[in-house]
Amino acid sequence: MERLLGFDGQLLFDGVLTAVNLLILFFALSYFLFEPAKKLLRERRDRIAGELLEADRARESAGKLKGEYEARLAAAGRERQEILEEARRMAGERETEILRAAEREAEEIRRRAEAAAEMEYRQAEERLRMDVASAAVMTAEKVLGALASRKLHSQLVEETLKEMDRETWQVR
């Protein structure tokens, strides 16, 4: 019967030689292939770490810029509010000035209207006196025309006018 596993010298020598070749191949590949791969991975890891640091710095910078922006925005809001308050105050003052000017103008118009009314009243009163005096004179002329002389007639007209000036014909 033949051996199940035929370990002979040649097989053993080939096995050792193959193992040595494998070790040489492993070290050669390790030197030419694994080292550059490790170097490439180290460089990539370092680059990624640098990018992460840069991203953190950029995030911090963005946070600072955001804070500055929010502060400026808040300051602009306060300034806008102050401008609006100033505009409201000025509008209130202007409104008060306009109202005062309108009141002064209305008072001036009222005063002029009262003066004009007073003047018209005096003119009407004077016209009424003149009309009444003319009517009285005409009536007296007709009545006295036949009875009295011219002298008496003049005297009656003067007395009538004097009475009208005093209180008889006063219109109030």
N, CA, C and O of each residue as an XYZ file, in Angstrom:
688
protein
N       0.819     -1.145      0.000
C       0.000      0.000      0.000
C       0.872      1.219      0.000
O       1.939      1.280      0.611
N       0.409      2.093     -0.650
C       1.207      3.292     -0.766
C       0.850      4.239      0.359
O      -0.207      4.124      0.979
N       1.693      5.119      0.598
C       1.456      6.008      1.727
C       0.413      7.040      1.392
O       0.303      7.542      0.273
N      -0.313      7.316      2.383
C      -1.376      8.277      2.210
C      -0.793      9.659      1.976
O      -1.223     10.357      1.058
N       0.107     10.042      2.725
C       0.789     11.326      2.525
C       2.211     10.965      2.182
O       2.926     10.393      3.005
N       2.599     11.268      1.066
C       3.936     10.903      0.660
C       4.903     12.021      0.982
O       5.132     12.906      0.158
N       5.487     11.985      2.204
C       6.479     12.996      2.573
C       7.834     12.470      2.149
O       8.423     11.632      2.832
N       8.286     12.916      1.123
C       9.625     12.532      0.719
C      10.520     13.741      0.793
O      10.038     14.819      1.143
N      11.712     13.635      0.506
C      12.703     14.713      0.644
C      12.427     15.838     -0.325
O      12.582     17.011      0.016
N      12.025     15.494     -1.515
C      11.789     16.530     -2.514
C      10.610     17.400     -2.106
O      10.659     18.621     -2.253
N       9.576     16.793     -1.607
C       8.392     17.535     -1.176
C       8.756     18.448     -0.029
O       8.310     19.595      0.015
N       9.548     17.968      0.889
C       9.962     18.771      2.020
C      10.830     19.931      1.567
O      10.672     21.052      2.050
N      11.731     19.674      0.656
C      12.590     20.725      0.139
C      11.751     21.764     -0.608
O      11.966     22.962     -0.423
N      10.814     21.342     -1.435
C       9.949     22.261     -2.178
C       9.100     23.065     -1.213
O       8.862     24.250     -1.447
N       8.648     22.463     -0.157
C       7.825     23.169      0.848
C       8.621     24.251      1.543
O       8.138     25.367      1.734
N       9.872     23.909      1.928
C      10.719     24.903      2.601
C      11.058     26.014      1.619
O      11.015     27.190      1.979
N      11.386     25.664      0.411
C      11.739     26.659     -0.589
C      10.532     27.573     -0.870
O      10.703     28.782     -1.032
N       9.365     27.030     -0.926
C       8.158     27.821     -1.155
C       7.927     28.757      0.020
O       7.551     29.912     -0.182
N       8.141     28.290      1.234
C       7.958     29.120      2.430
C       8.960     30.260      2.423
O       8.611     31.396      2.745
N      10.210     29.967      2.055
C      11.236     31.010      1.996
C      10.862     32.012      0.906
O      10.957     33.224      1.101
N      10.446     31.499     -0.220
C      10.024     32.401     -1.300
C       8.838     33.291     -0.862
O       8.777     34.477     -1.186
N       7.930     32.692     -0.138
C       6.789     33.453      0.348
C       7.254     34.544      1.318
O       6.758     35.669      1.267
N       8.200     34.217      2.196
C       8.715     35.227      3.128
C       9.433     36.344      2.376
O       9.253     37.522      2.684
N      10.232     35.977      1.406
C      10.933     36.992      0.612
C       9.919     37.852     -0.137
O      10.027     39.077     -0.184
N       8.925     37.170     -0.725
C       7.878     37.893     -1.445
C       7.116     38.808     -0.493
O       6.815     39.949     -0.844
N       6.801     38.326      0.702
C       6.078     39.136      1.683
C       6.888     40.367      2.050
O       6.352     41.475      2.066
N       8.186     40.191      2.350
C       9.023     41.343      2.711
C       9.216     42.292      1.530
O       9.218     43.510      1.705
N       9.376     41.745      0.348
C       9.539     42.595     -0.838
C       8.256     43.377     -1.090
O       8.294     44.586     -1.320
N       7.118     42.682     -1.046
C       5.836     43.383     -1.234
C       5.604     44.388     -0.116
O       5.096     45.486     -0.344
N       5.978     44.002      1.075
C       5.821     44.911      2.211
C       6.628     46.164      1.980
O       6.156     47.271      2.236
N       7.848     45.995      1.495
C       8.713     47.149      1.288
C       8.218     47.976      0.095
O       8.152     49.201      0.193
N       7.879     47.354     -0.994
C       7.504     48.090     -2.203
C       6.015     48.433     -2.273
O       5.645     49.385     -2.961
N       5.171     47.702     -1.597
C       3.739     47.922     -1.734
C       3.103     48.392     -0.432
O       2.357     49.371     -0.439
N       3.372     47.730      0.668
C       2.705     48.085      1.917
C       3.195     49.425      2.457
O       2.397     50.225      2.945
N       4.489     49.671      2.375
C       5.022     50.945      2.881
C       4.446     52.130      2.113
O       3.999     53.086      2.748
N       4.433     52.118      0.788
C       3.800     53.243      0.078
C       2.310     53.355      0.414
O       1.785     54.464      0.516
N       1.634     52.238      0.584
C       0.219     52.282      0.944
C       0.051     52.886      2.328
O      -0.835     53.712      2.549
N       0.918     52.467      3.276
C       0.860     53.043      4.628
C       1.156     54.541      4.570
O       0.503     55.342      5.239
N       2.160     54.908      3.753
C       2.525     56.317      3.627
C       1.343     57.107      3.048
O       1.024     58.197      3.521
N       0.707     56.549      2.030
C      -0.455     57.185      1.412
C      -1.586     57.342      2.429
O      -2.227     58.392      2.473
N      -1.833     56.346      3.226
C      -2.875     56.415      4.250
C      -2.519     57.440      5.329
O      -3.382     58.186      5.790
N      -1.220     57.474      5.735
C      -0.779     58.483      6.727
C      -1.001     59.894      6.190
O      -1.512     60.771      6.887
N      -0.598     60.094      4.915
C      -0.769     61.418      4.312
C      -2.253     61.793      4.232
O      -2.629     62.932      4.508
N      -3.072     60.844      3.860
C      -4.523     61.101      3.775
C      -5.079     61.418      5.151
O      -5.883     62.338      5.300
N      -4.649     60.647      6.180
C      -5.115     60.902      7.543
C      -4.690     62.300      7.992
O      -5.483     63.028      8.590
N      -3.429     62.679      7.703
C      -2.931     64.008      8.079
C      -3.688     65.114      7.342
O      -4.043     66.141      7.922
N      -3.931     64.873      6.026
C      -4.680     65.858      5.240
C      -6.098     66.032      5.794
O      -6.579     67.158      5.920
N      -6.755     64.942      6.118
C      -8.122     65.004      6.665
C      -8.109     65.708      8.019
O      -8.989     66.521      8.305
N      -7.107     65.396      8.859
C      -7.000     66.055     10.157
C      -6.800     67.564      9.960
O      -7.393     68.369     10.679
N      -5.958     67.947      8.977
C      -5.746     69.372      8.676
C      -7.032     70.035      8.193
O      -7.352     71.153      8.596
N      -7.758     69.344      7.338
C      -9.016     69.886      6.837
C     -10.031     70.035      7.961
O     -10.783     71.009      7.998
N     -10.054     69.071      8.877
C     -10.955     69.177     10.031
C     -10.589     70.383     10.900
O     -11.459     71.126     11.353
N      -9.258     70.563     11.126
C      -8.826     71.742     11.893
C      -9.233     73.032     11.178
O      -9.728     73.979     11.790
N      -9.009     73.035      9.872
C      -9.382     74.222      9.088
C     -10.897     74.446      9.135
O     -11.356     75.585      9.225
N     -11.665     73.363      9.075
C     -13.125     73.479      9.158
C     -13.537     74.021     10.529
O     -14.442     74.851     10.624
N     -12.863     73.546     11.604
C     -13.155     74.073     12.938
C     -12.851     75.558     13.013
O     -13.637     76.333     13.557
N     -11.693     75.958     12.460
C     -11.331     77.383     12.455
C     -12.361     78.189     11.648
O     -12.773     79.275     12.054
N     -12.765     77.633     10.496
C     -13.762     78.318      9.663
C     -15.090     78.420     10.402
O     -15.773     79.440     10.310
N     -15.466     77.361     11.142
C     -16.707     77.382     11.924
C     -16.621     78.439     13.017
O     -17.577     79.180     13.248
N     -15.472     78.506     13.690
C     -15.281     79.527     14.723
C     -15.351     80.927     14.119
O     -15.987     81.826     14.668
N     -14.680     81.090     12.976
C     -14.692     82.379     12.286
C     -16.117     82.738     11.864
O     -16.554     83.878     12.015
N     -16.825     81.753     11.337
C     -18.213     81.987     10.925
C     -19.065     82.346     12.142
O     -19.936     83.212     12.063
N     -18.807     81.674     13.269
C     -19.540     82.004     14.501
C     -19.272     83.429     14.940
O     -20.186     84.147     15.345
N     -17.994     83.841     14.857
C     -17.651     85.229     15.211
C     -18.324     86.206     14.261
O     -18.890     87.213     14.687
N     -18.256     85.896     12.954
C     -18.901     86.770     11.966
C     -20.402     86.831     12.184
O     -21.018     87.887     12.042
N     -20.989     85.678     12.533
C     -22.424     85.648     12.803
C     -22.742     86.512     14.021
O     -23.722     87.257     14.022
N     -21.910     86.410     15.055
C     -22.105     87.240     16.241
C     -21.991     88.726     15.914
O     -22.795     89.536     16.374
N     -20.975     89.077     15.108
C     -20.810     90.470     14.700
C     -22.014     90.926     13.875
O     -22.524     92.032     14.058
N     -22.454     90.064     12.973
C     -23.600     90.395     12.132
C     -24.846     90.613     12.990
O     -25.582     91.580     12.794
N     -25.077     89.703     13.943
C     -26.241     89.846     14.818
C     -26.143     91.107     15.662
O     -27.147     91.783     15.887
N     -24.917     91.435     16.141
C     -24.727     92.662     16.909
C     -25.014     93.892     16.045
O     -25.671     94.836     16.482
N     -24.507     93.859     14.810
C     -24.768     94.985     13.893
C     -26.248     95.078     13.572
O     -26.802     96.175     13.495
N     -26.886     93.942     13.386
C     -28.307     93.919     13.087
C     -29.101     94.482     14.269
O     -30.043     95.252     14.080
N     -28.716     94.096     15.479
C     -29.387     94.624     16.667
C     -29.153     96.128     16.784
O     -30.070     96.881     17.115
N     -27.919     96.563     16.512
C     -27.613     98.000     16.559
C     -28.417     98.745     15.505
O     -28.916     99.841     15.758
N     -28.542     98.149     14.318
C     -29.337     98.784     13.261
C     -30.804     98.849     13.677
O     -31.486     99.834     13.395
N     -31.287     97.812     14.341
C     -32.666     97.822     14.840
C     -32.874     98.920     15.871
O     -33.884     99.622     15.849
N     -31.898     99.065     16.787
C     -32.000    100.135     17.787
C     -31.943    101.500     17.116
O     -32.696    102.409     17.464
N     -31.044    101.631     16.154
C     -30.920    102.912     15.443
C     -32.210    103.220     14.676
O     -32.670    104.362     14.653
N     -32.783    102.196     14.054
C     -34.051    102.380     13.344
C     -35.134    102.832     14.313
O     -35.918    103.730     14.007
N     -35.173    102.208     15.477
C     -36.166    102.570     16.488
C     -35.954    104.007     16.950
O     -36.916    104.758     17.112
N     -34.692    104.392     17.164
C     -34.402    105.766     17.582
C     -34.815    106.755     16.503
O     -35.373    107.811     16.801
N     -34.539    106.409     15.239
C     -34.923    107.294     14.130
C     -36.442    107.427     14.072
O     -36.968    108.523     13.883
N     -37.145    106.303     14.236
C     -38.610    106.354     14.226
C     -39.142    107.199     15.375
O     -40.068    107.989     15.190
N     -38.560    107.037     16.561
C     -39.001    107.828     17.707
C     -38.740    109.316     17.472
O     -39.575    110.159     17.801
N     -37.577    109.631     16.902
C     -37.248    111.027     16.594
C     -38.216    111.587     15.552
O     -38.672    112.724     15.662
N     -38.522    110.770     14.539
C     -39.468    111.211     13.504
C     -40.851    111.433     14.104
O     -41.536    112.395     13.755
N     -41.262    110.541     15.008
C     -42.569    110.718     15.667
C     -42.579    111.982     16.520
O     -43.556    112.731     16.535
N     -41.467    112.207     17.233
C     -41.390    113.406     18.067
C     -41.456    114.659     17.195
O     -42.171    115.611     17.507
N     -40.699    114.640     16.098
C     -40.692    115.798     15.200
C     -42.067    115.991     14.556
O     -42.525    117.120     14.381
N     -42.720    114.880     14.206
C     -44.059    114.972     13.624
C     -45.038    115.558     14.645
O     -45.901    116.362     14.293
N     -44.899    115.151     15.912
C     -45.747    115.704     16.970
C     -45.512    117.198     17.132
O     -46.456    117.976     17.270
N     -44.242    117.590     17.115
C     -43.929    119.012     17.224
C     -44.487    119.772     16.031
O     -45.057    120.854     16.178
N     -44.316    119.190     14.845
C     -44.820    119.845     13.634
C     -46.334    119.940     13.683
O     -46.910    120.951     13.281
N     -46.978    118.893     14.173
C     -48.426    118.902     14.298
C     -48.863    120.018     15.240
O     -49.818    120.746     14.965
N     -48.143    120.140     16.363
C     -48.466    121.194     17.327
C     -48.286    122.568     16.684
O     -49.125    123.452     16.857
N     -47.189    122.746     15.941
C     -46.954    124.025     15.267
C     -48.066    124.321     14.268
O     -48.565    125.445     14.198
N     -48.451    123.308     13.496
C     -49.508    123.504     12.495
C     -50.822    123.847     13.175
O     -51.548    124.730     12.717
N     -51.133    123.153     14.269
C     -52.374    123.443     14.995
C     -52.358    124.859     15.565
O     -53.360    125.572     15.500
N     -51.218    125.261     16.122
C     -51.121    126.626     16.658
C     -51.286    127.654     15.551
O     -51.991    128.649     15.715
N     -50.625    127.403     14.416
C     -50.747    128.328     13.284
C     -52.190    128.389     12.795
O     -52.697    129.466     12.482
N     -52.852    127.232     12.731
C     -54.248    127.192     12.304
C     -55.138    127.932     13.296
O     -56.059    128.646     12.899
N     -54.861    127.760     14.590
C     -55.643    128.475     15.603
C     -55.439    129.983     15.476
O     -56.389    130.760     15.562
N     -54.150    130.394     15.263
C     -53.882    131.825     15.086
C     -54.600    132.356     13.851
O     -55.194    133.434     13.887
N     -54.543    131.600     12.763
C     -55.199    132.022     11.534
C     -56.711    132.093     11.720
O     -57.362    133.033     11.264
N     -57.266    131.071     12.406
C     -58.707    131.070     12.669
C     -59.095    132.270     13.543
O     -60.120    132.911     13.314
N     -58.267    132.559     14.535
C     -58.526    133.713     15.410
C     -58.463    135.012     14.608
O     -59.282    135.912     14.794
N     -57.474    135.094     13.711
C     -57.342    136.296     12.867
C     -58.557    136.434     11.951
O     -59.087    137.532     11.783
N     -58.994    135.334     11.364
C     -60.174    135.355     10.490
C     -61.404    135.759     11.291
O     -62.211    136.571     10.839
N     -61.542    135.186     12.489
C     -62.689    135.531     13.352
C     -62.658    137.011     13.723
O     -63.686    137.688     13.711
N     -61.446    137.508     14.058
C     -61.318    138.923     14.436
C     -61.679    139.822     13.258
O     -62.381    140.820     13.420
N     -61.191    139.455     12.063
C     -61.518    140.259     10.881
C     -63.010    140.206     10.576
O     -63.619    141.210     10.209
N     -63.591    139.013     10.735
C     -65.029    138.870     10.485
C     -65.831    139.703     11.483
O     -66.815    140.349     11.121
N     -65.394    139.677     12.750
C     -66.085    140.498     13.754
C     -65.944    141.979     13.426
O     -66.902    142.743     13.546
N     -64.737    142.381     13.009
C     -64.521    143.787     12.654
C     -65.386    144.170     11.456
O     -65.991    145.242     11.431
N     -65.436    143.265     10.449
C     -66.256    143.534      9.268
C     -67.733    143.599      9.650
O     -68.471    144.452      9.157
N     -68.159    142.694     10.530
C     -69.553    142.697     10.972
C     -69.860    143.971     11.750
O     -70.917    144.578     11.580
N     -68.930    144.362     12.595
C     -69.111    145.605     13.369
C     -69.198    146.799     12.432
O     -70.026    147.691     12.620
N     -68.337    146.809     11.422
C     -68.345    147.910     10.460
C     -69.656    147.936      9.684
O     -70.255    148.993      9.488
N     -70.099    146.742      9.238
C     -71.375    146.679      8.526
C     -72.524    147.099      9.434
O     -73.457    147.775      9.000
N     -72.446    146.692     10.699
C     -73.485    147.069     11.659
C     -73.547    148.588     11.794
O     -74.629    149.174     11.770
N     -72.383    149.224     11.936
C     -72.347    150.697     12.074
C     -72.844    151.378     10.795
O     -73.570    152.371     10.837
N     -72.422    150.804      9.646
C     -72.884    151.391      8.389
C     -74.395    151.244      8.248
O     -75.082    152.175      7.827
N     -74.908    150.060      8.605
C     -76.357    149.845      8.544
C     -77.072    150.770      9.516
O     -78.123    151.326      9.195
N     -76.507    150.934     10.693
C     -77.092    151.823     11.695
C     -77.123    153.262     11.167
O     -78.106    153.986     11.319
N     -75.998    153.644     10.537
C     -75.913    154.999      9.979
C     -76.913    155.177      8.844
O     -77.577    156.210      8.757
N     -77.024    154.163      7.961
C     -77.995    154.256      6.863
C     -79.414    154.333      7.423
O     -80.256    155.083      6.929
N     -79.658    153.533      8.473
C     -80.983    153.553      9.101
C     -81.287    154.929      9.681
O     -82.396    155.441      9.525
N     -80.312    155.521     10.345
C     -80.501    156.867     10.890
C     -80.826    157.862      9.775
O     -81.727    158.695      9.868
N     -80.014    157.711      8.698
C     -80.224    158.637      7.591
C     -81.598    158.429      6.965
O     -82.287    159.398      6.648
N     -82.002    157.170      6.785
C     -83.312    156.888      6.199
C     -84.435    157.372      7.108
O     -85.414    157.963      6.652
N     -84.271    157.108      8.410
C     -85.293    157.556      9.361
C     -85.346    159.081      9.384
O     -86.423    159.678      9.410
N     -84.177    159.694      9.372
C     -84.156    161.163      9.391
C     -84.791    161.705      8.117
O     -85.559    162.667      8.159
N     -84.465    161.077      6.969
C     -85.066    161.532      5.708
C     -86.571    161.354      5.751
O     -87.329    162.237      5.349
N     -86.997    160.190      6.248
C     -88.436    159.939      6.336
C     -89.095    160.933      7.283
O     -90.183    161.438      7.004
N     -88.439    161.209      8.393
C     -89.000    162.163      9.369
C     -89.052    163.556      8.773
O     -90.013    164.303      8.959
N     -87.980    163.888      8.044
C     -87.934    165.213      7.426
C     -89.020    165.333      6.374
O     -89.710    166.348      6.281
N     -89.159    164.266      5.574
C     -90.182    164.322      4.533
C     -91.572    164.406      5.148
O     -92.435    165.149      4.681
N     -91.764    163.638      6.192
C     -93.067    163.680      6.865
C     -93.284    165.041      7.494
O     -94.355    165.639      7.383
N     -92.243    165.515      8.155
C     -92.365    166.824      8.809
C     -92.574    167.922      7.782
O     -93.332    168.861      8.026
N     -91.907    167.817      6.629
C     -92.074    168.817      5.580
C     -93.508    168.853      5.106
O     -94.103    169.917      4.936
N     -94.046    167.675      4.898
C     -95.424    167.621      4.419
C     -96.380    168.165      5.464
O     -97.303    168.920      5.157
N     -96.133    167.753      6.740
C     -97.033    168.196      7.808
C     -96.840    169.684      8.066
O     -97.807    170.436      8.188
N     -95.618    170.086      8.146
C     -95.328    171.467      8.520
C     -95.278    172.399      7.316
O     -95.256    173.622      7.455
N     -95.260    171.796      6.137
C     -95.177    172.614      4.935
C     -96.246    173.675      4.903
O     -96.000    174.825      4.540
N     -97.354    173.298      5.263
C     -98.452    174.238      5.232
C     -98.501    175.053      6.507
O     -99.016    176.170      6.474
N     -98.000    174.567      7.622
C     -98.167    175.233      8.894
C     -97.025    176.183      9.247
O     -97.269    177.258      9.794
N     -95.844    175.820      8.959
C     -94.734    176.590      9.506
C     -93.863    177.186      8.414
O     -94.000    176.908      7.223
N     -93.008    177.978      8.874
C     -92.072    178.614      7.961
C     -90.821    177.761      7.850
O     -90.686    176.725      8.500
N     -89.951    178.208      7.041
C     -88.707    177.493      6.832
C     -87.860    177.458      8.091
O     -87.204    176.451      8.358
N     -87.856    178.467      8.825
C     -87.051    178.557     10.036
C     -87.516    177.519     11.036
O     -86.701    176.818     11.635
N     -88.785    177.421     11.213
C     -89.355    176.449     12.132
C     -89.025    175.031     11.648
O     -88.705    174.138     12.434
N     -89.113    174.866     10.364
C     -88.820    173.576      9.767
C     -87.369    173.150     10.071
O     -87.169    172.008     10.483
N     -86.377    173.986      9.893
C     -84.976    173.699     10.175
C     -84.783    173.372     11.630
O     -84.036    172.455     11.970
N     -85.452    174.115     12.501
C     -85.336    173.889     13.935
C     -85.871    172.505     14.287
O     -85.259    171.814     15.102
N     -86.983    172.078     13.710
C     -87.573    170.761     13.982
C     -86.644    169.632     13.480
O     -86.498    168.607     14.146
N     -86.036    169.822     12.336
C     -85.123    168.816     11.792
C     -83.926    168.664     12.706
O     -83.522    167.534     12.980
N     -83.346    169.733     13.187
C     -82.190    169.674     14.092
C     -82.548    168.990     15.395
O     -81.767    168.179     15.894
N     -83.695    169.290     15.955
C     -84.128    168.645     17.202
C     -84.323    167.142     16.990
O     -83.946    166.330     17.836
N     -84.903    166.794     15.875
C     -85.123    165.376     15.569
C     -83.786    164.639     15.460
O     -83.639    163.534     15.982
N     -82.811    165.255     14.777
C     -81.506    164.628     14.640
C     -80.803    164.508     15.980
O     -80.134    163.506     16.232
N     -80.936    165.499     16.842
C     -80.311    165.447     18.165
C     -80.919    164.314     18.984
O     -80.203    163.575     19.659
N     -82.233    164.181     18.921
C     -82.896    163.099     19.651
C     -82.444    161.730     19.131
O     -82.260    160.792     19.906
N     -82.270    161.631     17.830
C     -81.825    160.375     17.247
C     -80.429    160.023     17.725
O     -80.134    158.848     17.939
N     -79.558    161.018     17.900
C     -78.202    160.751     18.359
C     -78.195    160.299     19.801
O     -77.362    159.475     20.180
N     -79.083    160.804     20.604
C     -79.059    160.462     22.021
C     -79.464    159.015     22.258
O     -78.604    158.141     22.373
N     -80.751    158.758     22.333
C     -81.162    157.409     22.696
C     -82.408    156.936     21.982
O     -82.677    155.735     21.955
N     -83.153    157.813     21.421
C     -84.417    157.409     20.826
C     -84.227    156.415     19.693
O     -84.972    155.442     19.583
N     -83.233    156.658     18.852
C     -83.021    155.831     17.669
C     -81.843    154.870     17.805
O     -81.387    154.305     16.812
N     -81.357    154.686     19.007
C     -80.218    153.773     19.208
C     -80.658    152.344     18.911
O     -81.660    151.878     19.453
N     -79.911    151.644     18.050
C     -80.195    150.247     17.715
C     -79.057    149.426     18.299
O     -77.888    149.638     17.976
N     -79.413    148.499     19.150
C     -78.362    147.681     19.762
C     -78.736    146.249     19.768
O     -77.970    145.412     20.245
